CSV table of C-alpha atoms and ligand atoms in Angstrom, one decimal:
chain,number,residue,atom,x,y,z
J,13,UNK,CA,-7.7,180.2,51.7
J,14,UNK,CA,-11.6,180.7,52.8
J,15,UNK,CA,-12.0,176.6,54.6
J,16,UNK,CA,-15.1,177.9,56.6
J,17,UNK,CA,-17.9,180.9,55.9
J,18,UNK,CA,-18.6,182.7,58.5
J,19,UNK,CA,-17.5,179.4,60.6
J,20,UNK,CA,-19.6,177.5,59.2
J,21,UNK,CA,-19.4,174.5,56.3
J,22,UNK,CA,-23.2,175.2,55.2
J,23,UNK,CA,-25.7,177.6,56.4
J,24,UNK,CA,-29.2,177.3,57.5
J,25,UNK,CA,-32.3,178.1,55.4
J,26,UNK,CA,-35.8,178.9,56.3
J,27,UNK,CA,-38.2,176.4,54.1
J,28,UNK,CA,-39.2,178.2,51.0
J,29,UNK,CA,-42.9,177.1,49.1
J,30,UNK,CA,-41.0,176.0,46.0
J,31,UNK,CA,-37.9,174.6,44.0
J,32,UNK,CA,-36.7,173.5,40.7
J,33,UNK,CA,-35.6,170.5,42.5
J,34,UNK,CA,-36.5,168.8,45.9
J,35,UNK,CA,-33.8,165.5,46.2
J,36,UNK,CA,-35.2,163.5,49.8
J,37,UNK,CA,-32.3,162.3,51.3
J,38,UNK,CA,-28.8,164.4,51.9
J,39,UNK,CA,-26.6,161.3,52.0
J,40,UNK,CA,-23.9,161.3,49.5
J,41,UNK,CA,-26.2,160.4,46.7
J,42,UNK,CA,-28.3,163.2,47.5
J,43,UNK,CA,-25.6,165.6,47.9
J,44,UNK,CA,-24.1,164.2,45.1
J,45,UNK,CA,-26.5,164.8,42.5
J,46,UNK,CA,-27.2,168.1,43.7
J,47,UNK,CA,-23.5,169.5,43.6
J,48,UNK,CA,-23.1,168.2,39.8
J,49,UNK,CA,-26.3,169.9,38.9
J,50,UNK,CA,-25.1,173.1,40.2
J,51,UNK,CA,-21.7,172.2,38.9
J,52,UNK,CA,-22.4,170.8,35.5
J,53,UNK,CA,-25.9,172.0,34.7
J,54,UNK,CA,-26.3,175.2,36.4
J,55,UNK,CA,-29.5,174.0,38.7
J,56,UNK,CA,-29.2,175.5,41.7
J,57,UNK,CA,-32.3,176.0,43.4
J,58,UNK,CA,-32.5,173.2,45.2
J,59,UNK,CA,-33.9,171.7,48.6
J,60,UNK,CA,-31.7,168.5,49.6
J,61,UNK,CA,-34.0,167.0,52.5
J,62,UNK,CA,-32.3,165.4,55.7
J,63,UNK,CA,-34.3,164.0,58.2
J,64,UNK,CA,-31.4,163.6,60.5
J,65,UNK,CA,-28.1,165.4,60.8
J,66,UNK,CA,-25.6,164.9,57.6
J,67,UNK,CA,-24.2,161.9,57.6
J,68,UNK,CA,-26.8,160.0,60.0
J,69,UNK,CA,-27.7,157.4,57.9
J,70,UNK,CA,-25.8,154.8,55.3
J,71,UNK,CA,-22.9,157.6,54.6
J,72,UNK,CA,-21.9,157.9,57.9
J,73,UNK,CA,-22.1,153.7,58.3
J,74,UNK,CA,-20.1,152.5,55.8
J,75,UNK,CA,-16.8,151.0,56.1
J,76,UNK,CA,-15.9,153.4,53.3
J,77,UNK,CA,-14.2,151.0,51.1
J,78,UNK,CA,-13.8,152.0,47.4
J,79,UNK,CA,-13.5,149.5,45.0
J,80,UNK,CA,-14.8,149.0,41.1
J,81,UNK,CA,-13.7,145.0,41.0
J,82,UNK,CA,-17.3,143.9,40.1
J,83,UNK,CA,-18.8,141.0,38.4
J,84,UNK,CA,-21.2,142.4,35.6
J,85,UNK,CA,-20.1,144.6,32.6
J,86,UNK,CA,-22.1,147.4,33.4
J,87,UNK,CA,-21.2,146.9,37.5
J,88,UNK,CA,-17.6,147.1,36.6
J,89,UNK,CA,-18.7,150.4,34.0
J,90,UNK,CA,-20.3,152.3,36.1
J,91,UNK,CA,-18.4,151.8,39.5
J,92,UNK,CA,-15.3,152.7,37.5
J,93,UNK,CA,-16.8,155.7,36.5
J,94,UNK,CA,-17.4,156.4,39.8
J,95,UNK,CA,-13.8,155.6,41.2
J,96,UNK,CA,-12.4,157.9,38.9
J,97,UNK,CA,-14.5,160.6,40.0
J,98,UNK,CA,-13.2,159.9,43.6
J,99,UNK,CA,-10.0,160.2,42.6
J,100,UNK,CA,-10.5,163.7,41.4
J,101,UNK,CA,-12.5,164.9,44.2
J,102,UNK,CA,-10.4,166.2,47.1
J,103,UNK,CA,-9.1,168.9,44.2
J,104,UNK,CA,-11.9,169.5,42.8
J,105,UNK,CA,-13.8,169.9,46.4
J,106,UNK,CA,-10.0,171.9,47.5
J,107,UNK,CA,-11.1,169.4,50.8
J,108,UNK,CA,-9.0,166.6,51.6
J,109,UNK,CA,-10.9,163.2,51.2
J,110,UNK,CA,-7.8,161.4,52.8
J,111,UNK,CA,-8.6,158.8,50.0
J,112,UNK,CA,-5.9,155.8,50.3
J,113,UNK,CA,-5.6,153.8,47.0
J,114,UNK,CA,-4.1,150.8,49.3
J,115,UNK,CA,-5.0,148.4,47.5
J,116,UNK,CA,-8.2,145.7,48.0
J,117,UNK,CA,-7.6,141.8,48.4
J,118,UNK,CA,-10.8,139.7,48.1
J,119,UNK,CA,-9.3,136.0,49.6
J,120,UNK,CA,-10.9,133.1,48.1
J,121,UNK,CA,-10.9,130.4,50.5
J,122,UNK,CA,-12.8,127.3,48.5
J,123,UNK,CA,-12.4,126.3,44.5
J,124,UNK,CA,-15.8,127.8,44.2
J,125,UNK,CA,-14.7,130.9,45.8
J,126,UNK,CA,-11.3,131.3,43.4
J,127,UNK,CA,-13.2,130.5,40.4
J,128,UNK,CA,-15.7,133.4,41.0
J,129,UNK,CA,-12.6,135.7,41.9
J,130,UNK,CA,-11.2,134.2,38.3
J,131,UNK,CA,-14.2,135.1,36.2
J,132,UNK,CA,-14.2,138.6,38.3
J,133,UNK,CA,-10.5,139.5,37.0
J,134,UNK,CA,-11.4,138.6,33.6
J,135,UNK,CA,-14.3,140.7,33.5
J,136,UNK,CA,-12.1,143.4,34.9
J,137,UNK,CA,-9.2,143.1,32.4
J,138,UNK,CA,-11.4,143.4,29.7
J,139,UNK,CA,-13.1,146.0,30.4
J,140,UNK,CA,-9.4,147.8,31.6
J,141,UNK,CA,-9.9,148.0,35.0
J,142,UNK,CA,-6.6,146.4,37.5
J,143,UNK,CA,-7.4,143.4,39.1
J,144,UNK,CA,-5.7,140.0,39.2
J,145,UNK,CA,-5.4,136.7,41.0
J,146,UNK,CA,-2.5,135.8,43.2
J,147,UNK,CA,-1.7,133.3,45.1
J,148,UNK,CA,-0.1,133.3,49.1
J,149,UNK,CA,3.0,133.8,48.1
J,150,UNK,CA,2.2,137.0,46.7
J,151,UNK,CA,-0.7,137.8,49.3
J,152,UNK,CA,1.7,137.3,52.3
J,153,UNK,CA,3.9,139.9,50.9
J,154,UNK,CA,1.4,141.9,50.6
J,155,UNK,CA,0.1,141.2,53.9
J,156,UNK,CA,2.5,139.8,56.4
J,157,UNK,CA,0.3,139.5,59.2
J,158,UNK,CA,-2.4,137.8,57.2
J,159,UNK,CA,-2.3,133.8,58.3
J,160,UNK,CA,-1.7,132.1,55.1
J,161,UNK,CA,-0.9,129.0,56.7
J,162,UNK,CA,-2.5,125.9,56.7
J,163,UNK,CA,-3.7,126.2,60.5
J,164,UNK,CA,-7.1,128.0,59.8
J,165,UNK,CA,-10.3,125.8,58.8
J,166,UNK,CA,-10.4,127.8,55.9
J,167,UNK,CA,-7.1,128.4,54.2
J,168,UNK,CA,-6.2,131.1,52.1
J,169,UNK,CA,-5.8,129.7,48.6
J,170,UNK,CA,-6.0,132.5,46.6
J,171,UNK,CA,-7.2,136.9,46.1
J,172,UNK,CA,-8.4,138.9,43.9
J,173,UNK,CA,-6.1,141.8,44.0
J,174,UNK,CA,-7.3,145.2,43.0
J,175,UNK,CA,-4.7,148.0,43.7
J,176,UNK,CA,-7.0,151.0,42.9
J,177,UNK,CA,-9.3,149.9,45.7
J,178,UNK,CA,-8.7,151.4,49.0
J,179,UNK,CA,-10.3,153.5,51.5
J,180,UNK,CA,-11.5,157.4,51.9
J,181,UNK,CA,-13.1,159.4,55.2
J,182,UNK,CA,-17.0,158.9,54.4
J,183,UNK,CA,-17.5,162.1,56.5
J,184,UNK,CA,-15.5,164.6,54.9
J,185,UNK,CA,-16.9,163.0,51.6
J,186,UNK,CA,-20.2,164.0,53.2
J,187,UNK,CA,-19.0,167.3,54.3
J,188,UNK,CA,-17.1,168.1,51.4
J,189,UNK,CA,-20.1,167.8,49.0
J,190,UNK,CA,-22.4,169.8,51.3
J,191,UNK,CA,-19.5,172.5,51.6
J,192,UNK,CA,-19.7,172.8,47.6
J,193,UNK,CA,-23.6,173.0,47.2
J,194,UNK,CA,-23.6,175.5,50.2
J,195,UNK,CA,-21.1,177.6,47.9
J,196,UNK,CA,-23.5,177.2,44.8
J,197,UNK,CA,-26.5,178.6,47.0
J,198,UNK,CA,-27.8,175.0,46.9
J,199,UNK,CA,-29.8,174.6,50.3
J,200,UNK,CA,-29.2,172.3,52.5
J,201,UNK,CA,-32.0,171.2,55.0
J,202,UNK,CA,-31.2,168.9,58.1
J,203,UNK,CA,-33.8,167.8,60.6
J,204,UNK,CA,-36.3,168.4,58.2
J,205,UNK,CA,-38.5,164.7,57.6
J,206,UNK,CA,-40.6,163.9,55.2
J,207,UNK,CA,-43.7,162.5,56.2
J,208,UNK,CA,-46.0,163.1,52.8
J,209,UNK,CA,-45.6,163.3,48.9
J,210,UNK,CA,-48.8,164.9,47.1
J,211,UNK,CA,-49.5,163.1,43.5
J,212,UNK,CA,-51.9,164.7,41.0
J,213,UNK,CA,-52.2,164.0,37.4
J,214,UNK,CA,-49.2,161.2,37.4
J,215,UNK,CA,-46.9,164.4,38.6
J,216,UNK,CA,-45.5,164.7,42.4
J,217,UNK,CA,-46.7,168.0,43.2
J,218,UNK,CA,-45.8,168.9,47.3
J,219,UNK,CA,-43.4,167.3,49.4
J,220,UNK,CA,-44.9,167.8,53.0
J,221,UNK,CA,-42.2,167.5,55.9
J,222,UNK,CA,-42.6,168.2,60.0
J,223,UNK,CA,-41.3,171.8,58.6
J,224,UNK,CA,-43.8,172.7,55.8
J,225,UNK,CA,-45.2,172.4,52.5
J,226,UNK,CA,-43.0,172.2,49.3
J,227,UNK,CA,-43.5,172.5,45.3
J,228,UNK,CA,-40.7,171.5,43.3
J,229,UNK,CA,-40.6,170.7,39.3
J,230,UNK,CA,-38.8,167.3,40.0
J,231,UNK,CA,-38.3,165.7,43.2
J,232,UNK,CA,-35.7,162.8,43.6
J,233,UNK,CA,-35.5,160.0,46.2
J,234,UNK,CA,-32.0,159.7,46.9
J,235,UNK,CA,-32.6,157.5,50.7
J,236,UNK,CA,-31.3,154.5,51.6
J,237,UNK,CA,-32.9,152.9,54.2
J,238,UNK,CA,-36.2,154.6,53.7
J,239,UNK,CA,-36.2,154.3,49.6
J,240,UNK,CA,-39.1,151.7,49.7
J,241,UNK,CA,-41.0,154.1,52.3
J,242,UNK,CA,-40.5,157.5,50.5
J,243,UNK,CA,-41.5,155.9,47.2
J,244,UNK,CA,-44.9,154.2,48.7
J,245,UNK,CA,-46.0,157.9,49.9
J,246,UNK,CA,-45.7,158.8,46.3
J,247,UNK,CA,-47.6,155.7,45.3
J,248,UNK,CA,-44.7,153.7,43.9
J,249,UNK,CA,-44.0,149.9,45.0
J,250,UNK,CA,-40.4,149.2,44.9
J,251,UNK,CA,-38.8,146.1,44.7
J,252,UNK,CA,-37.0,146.5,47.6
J,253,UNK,CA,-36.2,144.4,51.3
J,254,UNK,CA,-34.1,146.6,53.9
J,255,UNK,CA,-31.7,144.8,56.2
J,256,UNK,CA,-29.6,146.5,58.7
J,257,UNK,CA,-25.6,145.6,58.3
J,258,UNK,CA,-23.3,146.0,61.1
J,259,UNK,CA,-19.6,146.4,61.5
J,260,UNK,CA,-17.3,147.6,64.4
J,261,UNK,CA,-14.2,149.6,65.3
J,262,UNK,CA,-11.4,148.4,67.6
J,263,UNK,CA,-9.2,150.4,69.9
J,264,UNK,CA,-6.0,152.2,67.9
J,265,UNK,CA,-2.9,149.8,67.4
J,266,UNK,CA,0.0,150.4,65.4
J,267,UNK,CA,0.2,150.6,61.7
J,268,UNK,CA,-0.2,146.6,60.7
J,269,UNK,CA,-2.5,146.8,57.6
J,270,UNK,CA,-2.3,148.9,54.8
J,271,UNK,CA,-4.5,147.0,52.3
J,272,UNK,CA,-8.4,146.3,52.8
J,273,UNK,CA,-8.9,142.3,53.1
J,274,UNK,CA,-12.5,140.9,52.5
J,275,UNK,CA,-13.7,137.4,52.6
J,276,UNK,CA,-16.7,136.7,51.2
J,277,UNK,CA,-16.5,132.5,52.5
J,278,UNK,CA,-15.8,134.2,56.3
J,279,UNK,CA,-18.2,137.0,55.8
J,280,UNK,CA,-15.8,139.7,57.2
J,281,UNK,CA,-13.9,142.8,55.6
J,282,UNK,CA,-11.2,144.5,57.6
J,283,UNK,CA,-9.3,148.1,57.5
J,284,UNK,CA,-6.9,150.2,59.5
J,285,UNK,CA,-7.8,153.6,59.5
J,286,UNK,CA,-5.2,156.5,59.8
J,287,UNK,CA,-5.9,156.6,63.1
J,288,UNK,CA,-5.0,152.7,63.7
J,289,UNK,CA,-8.2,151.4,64.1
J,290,UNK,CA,-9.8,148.3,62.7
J,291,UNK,CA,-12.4,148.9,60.8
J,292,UNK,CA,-14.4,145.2,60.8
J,293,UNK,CA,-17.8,145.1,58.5
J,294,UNK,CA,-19.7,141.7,58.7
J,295,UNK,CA,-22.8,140.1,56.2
J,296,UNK,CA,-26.0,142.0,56.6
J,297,UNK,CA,-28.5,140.3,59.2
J,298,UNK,CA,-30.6,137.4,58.0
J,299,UNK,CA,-33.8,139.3,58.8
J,300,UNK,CA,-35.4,142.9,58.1
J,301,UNK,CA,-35.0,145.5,60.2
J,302,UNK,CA,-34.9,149.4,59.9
J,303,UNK,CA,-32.9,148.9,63.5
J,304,UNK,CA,-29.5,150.3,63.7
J,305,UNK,CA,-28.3,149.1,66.8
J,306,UNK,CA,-25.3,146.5,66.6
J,307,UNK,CA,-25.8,142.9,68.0
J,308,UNK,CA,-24.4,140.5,70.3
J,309,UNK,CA,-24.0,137.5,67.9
J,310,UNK,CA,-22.5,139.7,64.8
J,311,UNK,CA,-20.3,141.1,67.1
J,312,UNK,CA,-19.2,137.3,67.9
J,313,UNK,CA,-19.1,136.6,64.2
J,314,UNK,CA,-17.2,140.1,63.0
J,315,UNK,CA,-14.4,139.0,65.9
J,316,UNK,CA,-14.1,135.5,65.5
J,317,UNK,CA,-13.6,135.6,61.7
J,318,UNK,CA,-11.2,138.5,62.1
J,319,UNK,CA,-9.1,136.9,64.6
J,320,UNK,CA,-9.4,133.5,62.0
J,321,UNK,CA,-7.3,135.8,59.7
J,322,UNK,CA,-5.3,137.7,62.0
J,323,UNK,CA,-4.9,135.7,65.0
J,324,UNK,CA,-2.8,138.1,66.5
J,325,UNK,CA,-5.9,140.6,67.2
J,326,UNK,CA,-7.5,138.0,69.9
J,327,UNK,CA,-6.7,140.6,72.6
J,328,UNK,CA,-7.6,143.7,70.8
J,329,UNK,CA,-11.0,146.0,72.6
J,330,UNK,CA,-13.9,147.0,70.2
J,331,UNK,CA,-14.3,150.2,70.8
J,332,UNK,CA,-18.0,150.6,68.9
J,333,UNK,CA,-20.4,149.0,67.2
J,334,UNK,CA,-23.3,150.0,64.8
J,335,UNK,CA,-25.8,149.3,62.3
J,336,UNK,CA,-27.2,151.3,58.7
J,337,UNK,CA,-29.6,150.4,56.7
J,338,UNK,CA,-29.5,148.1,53.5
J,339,UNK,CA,-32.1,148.2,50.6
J,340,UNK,CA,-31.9,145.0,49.0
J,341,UNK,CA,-33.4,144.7,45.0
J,342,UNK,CA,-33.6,141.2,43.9
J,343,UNK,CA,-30.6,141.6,41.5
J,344,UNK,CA,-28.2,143.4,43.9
J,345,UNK,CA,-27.8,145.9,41.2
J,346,UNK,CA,-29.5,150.1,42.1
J,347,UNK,CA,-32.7,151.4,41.0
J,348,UNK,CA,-31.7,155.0,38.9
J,349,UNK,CA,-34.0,157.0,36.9
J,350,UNK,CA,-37.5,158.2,36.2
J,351,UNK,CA,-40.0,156.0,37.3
J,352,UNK,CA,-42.9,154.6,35.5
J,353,UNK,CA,-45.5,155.3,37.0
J,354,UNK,CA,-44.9,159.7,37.4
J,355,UNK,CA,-43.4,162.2,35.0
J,356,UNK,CA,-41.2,164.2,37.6
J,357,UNK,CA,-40.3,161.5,40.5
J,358,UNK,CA,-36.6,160.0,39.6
J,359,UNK,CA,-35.1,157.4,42.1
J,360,UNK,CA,-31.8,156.5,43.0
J,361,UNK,CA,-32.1,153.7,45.5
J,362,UNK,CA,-31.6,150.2,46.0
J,363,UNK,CA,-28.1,150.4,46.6
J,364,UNK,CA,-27.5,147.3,49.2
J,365,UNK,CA,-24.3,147.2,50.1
J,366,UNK,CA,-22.8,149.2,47.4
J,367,UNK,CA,-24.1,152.3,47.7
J,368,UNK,CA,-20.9,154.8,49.0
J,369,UNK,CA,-18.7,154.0,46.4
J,370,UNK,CA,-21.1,154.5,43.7
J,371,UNK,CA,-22.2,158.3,45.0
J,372,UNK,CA,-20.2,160.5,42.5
J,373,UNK,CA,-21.3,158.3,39.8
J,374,UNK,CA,-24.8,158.2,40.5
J,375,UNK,CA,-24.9,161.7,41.3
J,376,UNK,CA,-23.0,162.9,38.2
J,377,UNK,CA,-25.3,160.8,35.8
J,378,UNK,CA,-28.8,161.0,37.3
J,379,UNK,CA,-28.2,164.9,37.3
J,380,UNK,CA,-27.1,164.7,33.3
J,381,UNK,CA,-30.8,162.8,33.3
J,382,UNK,CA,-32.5,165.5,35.2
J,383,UNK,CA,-31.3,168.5,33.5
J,384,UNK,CA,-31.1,167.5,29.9
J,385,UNK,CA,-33.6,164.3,29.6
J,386,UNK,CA,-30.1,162.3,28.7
J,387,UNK,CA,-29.8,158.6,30.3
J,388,UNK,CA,-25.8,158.1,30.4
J,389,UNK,CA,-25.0,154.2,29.0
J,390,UNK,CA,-23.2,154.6,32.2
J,391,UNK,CA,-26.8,154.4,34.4
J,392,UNK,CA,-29.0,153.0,31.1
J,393,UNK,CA,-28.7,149.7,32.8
J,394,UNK,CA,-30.6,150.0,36.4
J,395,UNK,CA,-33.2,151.8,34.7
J,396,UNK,CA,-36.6,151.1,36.6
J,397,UNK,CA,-38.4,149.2,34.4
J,398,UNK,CA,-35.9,146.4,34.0
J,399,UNK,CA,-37.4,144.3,36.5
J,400,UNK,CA,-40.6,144.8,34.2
J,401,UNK,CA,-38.7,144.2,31.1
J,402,UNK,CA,-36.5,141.3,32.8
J,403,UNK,CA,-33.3,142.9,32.3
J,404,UNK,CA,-31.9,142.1,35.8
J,405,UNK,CA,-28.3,143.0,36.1
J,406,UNK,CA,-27.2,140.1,38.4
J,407,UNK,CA,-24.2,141.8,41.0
J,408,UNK,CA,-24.5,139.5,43.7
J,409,UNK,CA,-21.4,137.7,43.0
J,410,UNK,CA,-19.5,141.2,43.3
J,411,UNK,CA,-20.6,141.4,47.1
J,412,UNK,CA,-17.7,141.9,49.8
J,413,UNK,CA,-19.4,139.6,51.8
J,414,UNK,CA,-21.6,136.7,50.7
J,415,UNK,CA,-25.4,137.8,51.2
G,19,PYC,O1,-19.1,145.9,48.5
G,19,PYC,O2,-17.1,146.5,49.2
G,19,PYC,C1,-18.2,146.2,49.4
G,19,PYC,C2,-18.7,146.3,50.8
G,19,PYC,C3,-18.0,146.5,51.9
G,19,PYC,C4,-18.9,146.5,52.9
G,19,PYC,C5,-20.1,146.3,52.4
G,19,PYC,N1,-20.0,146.2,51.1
């Protein structure tokens, strides 16, 4: 078995003048959408844009938790969809994903808080996807080193358990995808920024980076982070505010955790990775901020909530700390599609806090919509023009952690 060519998971490329299809942003959206249009559609002469190195910006930050538990029919749709297509992808890729289905506990500490987790597992059962409340009993079990007593200001009353949630290595997600497009002659660009997008005749006609000049039939912003910024140098206003979210990883410690715990009321999620580290993700910060540095006062916030549901961990060394980038729409739901306002710009942005688990979904659909002019029911709902036609898809009740 061929893992590596010539030693290397993708190659470099000199800049050509043109492409079918310029995607700004090799994150795993961007990556993505470019490996099911080779894949699916035969489109393979494209440019994915990186201003950084793979994996620099909001794939590489996550806390790379899975999960299709959401609030809104079309949420719970389409991040299904996308689960499923995680579960197939280490094969498919022949790259192991290490993806744990470990389960996902959301605890509901308050009446308000359980009754949201209620309407949550209805909404999931209907619509077939596994997710039920249980009380501590159950969630003690399930997590024995979880305080369920009645010591902490906010007890556990009940979860929302979702056993197909669970967690998978973001990088080799990342690397896995940009493996596959490397294979299908899709190239892959890092380092390469875009600083301008030429518009004539409502069609974006050059993408200008710090490396050159570029045509390309359709271009895609696939950024997080920098979705609002891209799509202004096209001349499109997006409803979009970006806040940096933080989250931390201890030193190793011994196998104690093998589901992912969030609460929403304490605004903390926690994980152990393979490698025995905790893996502690907080709210995003109250202000805006394109800065990815962590913060003294987060850090304070991730620990002391942690240690609120596992006291045992008040000893335990943060190893690192971080920041990526959040863009926010006013519905918590994405941005996919064509945009108004040019024939050949499509967006798929405005993922807030959701935007890793949702890659192969996004990708897989906004490619269908690129190649054959087909929007999926799966994506039909964050079309663009909702916020103009007031058909906001409200997710925020869905959110790990309480915005
Ligand atoms: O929605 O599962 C989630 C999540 C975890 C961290 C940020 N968002």
């Amino acid at each position: 078995m061929q893992l590596f060519r010539n030693n290397r998971m993708w190659g470099t490329h000199d800049l050509k003048s043109s492409y079918d299809v310029v995607i700004i942003g090799a994150g795993v959206h961007g990556l993505a959408t470019a490996y099911y249009l080779g894949k699916l559609f035969g489109v393979r002469k494209i440019a994915l844009l990186e201003k950084g190195y793979l994996g620099y910006g909001a794939s590489g930050r996550n806390t790379a938790i899975l999960r299709s538990n959401y609030r809104t029919p079309e949420g719970i749709k389409f991040y299904n969809a996308a689960l499923k297509l995680y579960e197939g992808l280490s094969s498919e890729l022949n790259w192991n994903l290490l993806f744990t289905q470990c389960g996902h506990l959301t605890l509901g500490h308050t009446d308000t808080a359980v009754t949201g987790l209620r309407v949550r597992a209805e909404m999931n059962q209907l619509l077939g996807v596994n997710s039920r409340i249980i009380f501590p009993a159950e969630i003690q079990e399930l997590v024995p080193h979880l305080d369920c007593s009645d010591r902490p200001r906010y007890p556990v009353m009940a979860a929302l358990y979702h056993p197909p949630g669970g967690i998978i290595r973001h990088d080799a997600v990342v690397w896995g995808l940009a493996r596959a497009c490397d294979r299908m002659g899709i190239e892959i660009h890092p380092k390469t920024e875009v600083t301008d997008i030429q518009v004539s005749r409502r069609r974006a006609e050059q993408v200008i980076t710090n490396r050159g000049q570029i045509s390309a039939d359709v271009i895609i912003n696939a950024t997080a982070g920098w979705a609002s910024t891209i799509a202004k140098m096209a001349g499109v206003a997006m409803p979009i505010v970006s806040h940096p979210l933080q989250a931390c990883v201890t030193e190793p410690l011994k196998p104690f955790l093998d589901t992912v715990i969030v609460s929403a009321s304490l605004h903390v999620y926690v994980n152990q990775t393979g490698r025995g580290e905790l893996v502690i993700g907080s709210e995003i910060d109250p202000y805006q901020s394109y800065s990815m540095k962590g913060t003294l006062p987060t850090l304070e916030q991730m620990a002391s909530s942690s240690v609120q549901l596992f006291p045992q961990l008040h000893n335990i060394r943060v190893l690192r700390q971080w920041a990526g980038i959040c863009d926010m729409t006013p519905d918590f739901a994405p941005i996919i599609g064509l945009c108004d306002e040019l024939e050949n710009f499509y967006i798929d942005v405005g993922w807030g806090t959701y935007g890793f688990k949702a890659a192969p979904a996004a990708g897989r659909y906004l490619a269908e919509l690129v190649a054959t002019g087909n929007t999926s029911a799966i994506i039909a709902p964050f079309s663009p023009d909702r916020f103009r036609r007031g058909r906001l898809v409200g997710e925020k009740a869905a959110a790990a952690v309480s915005h």
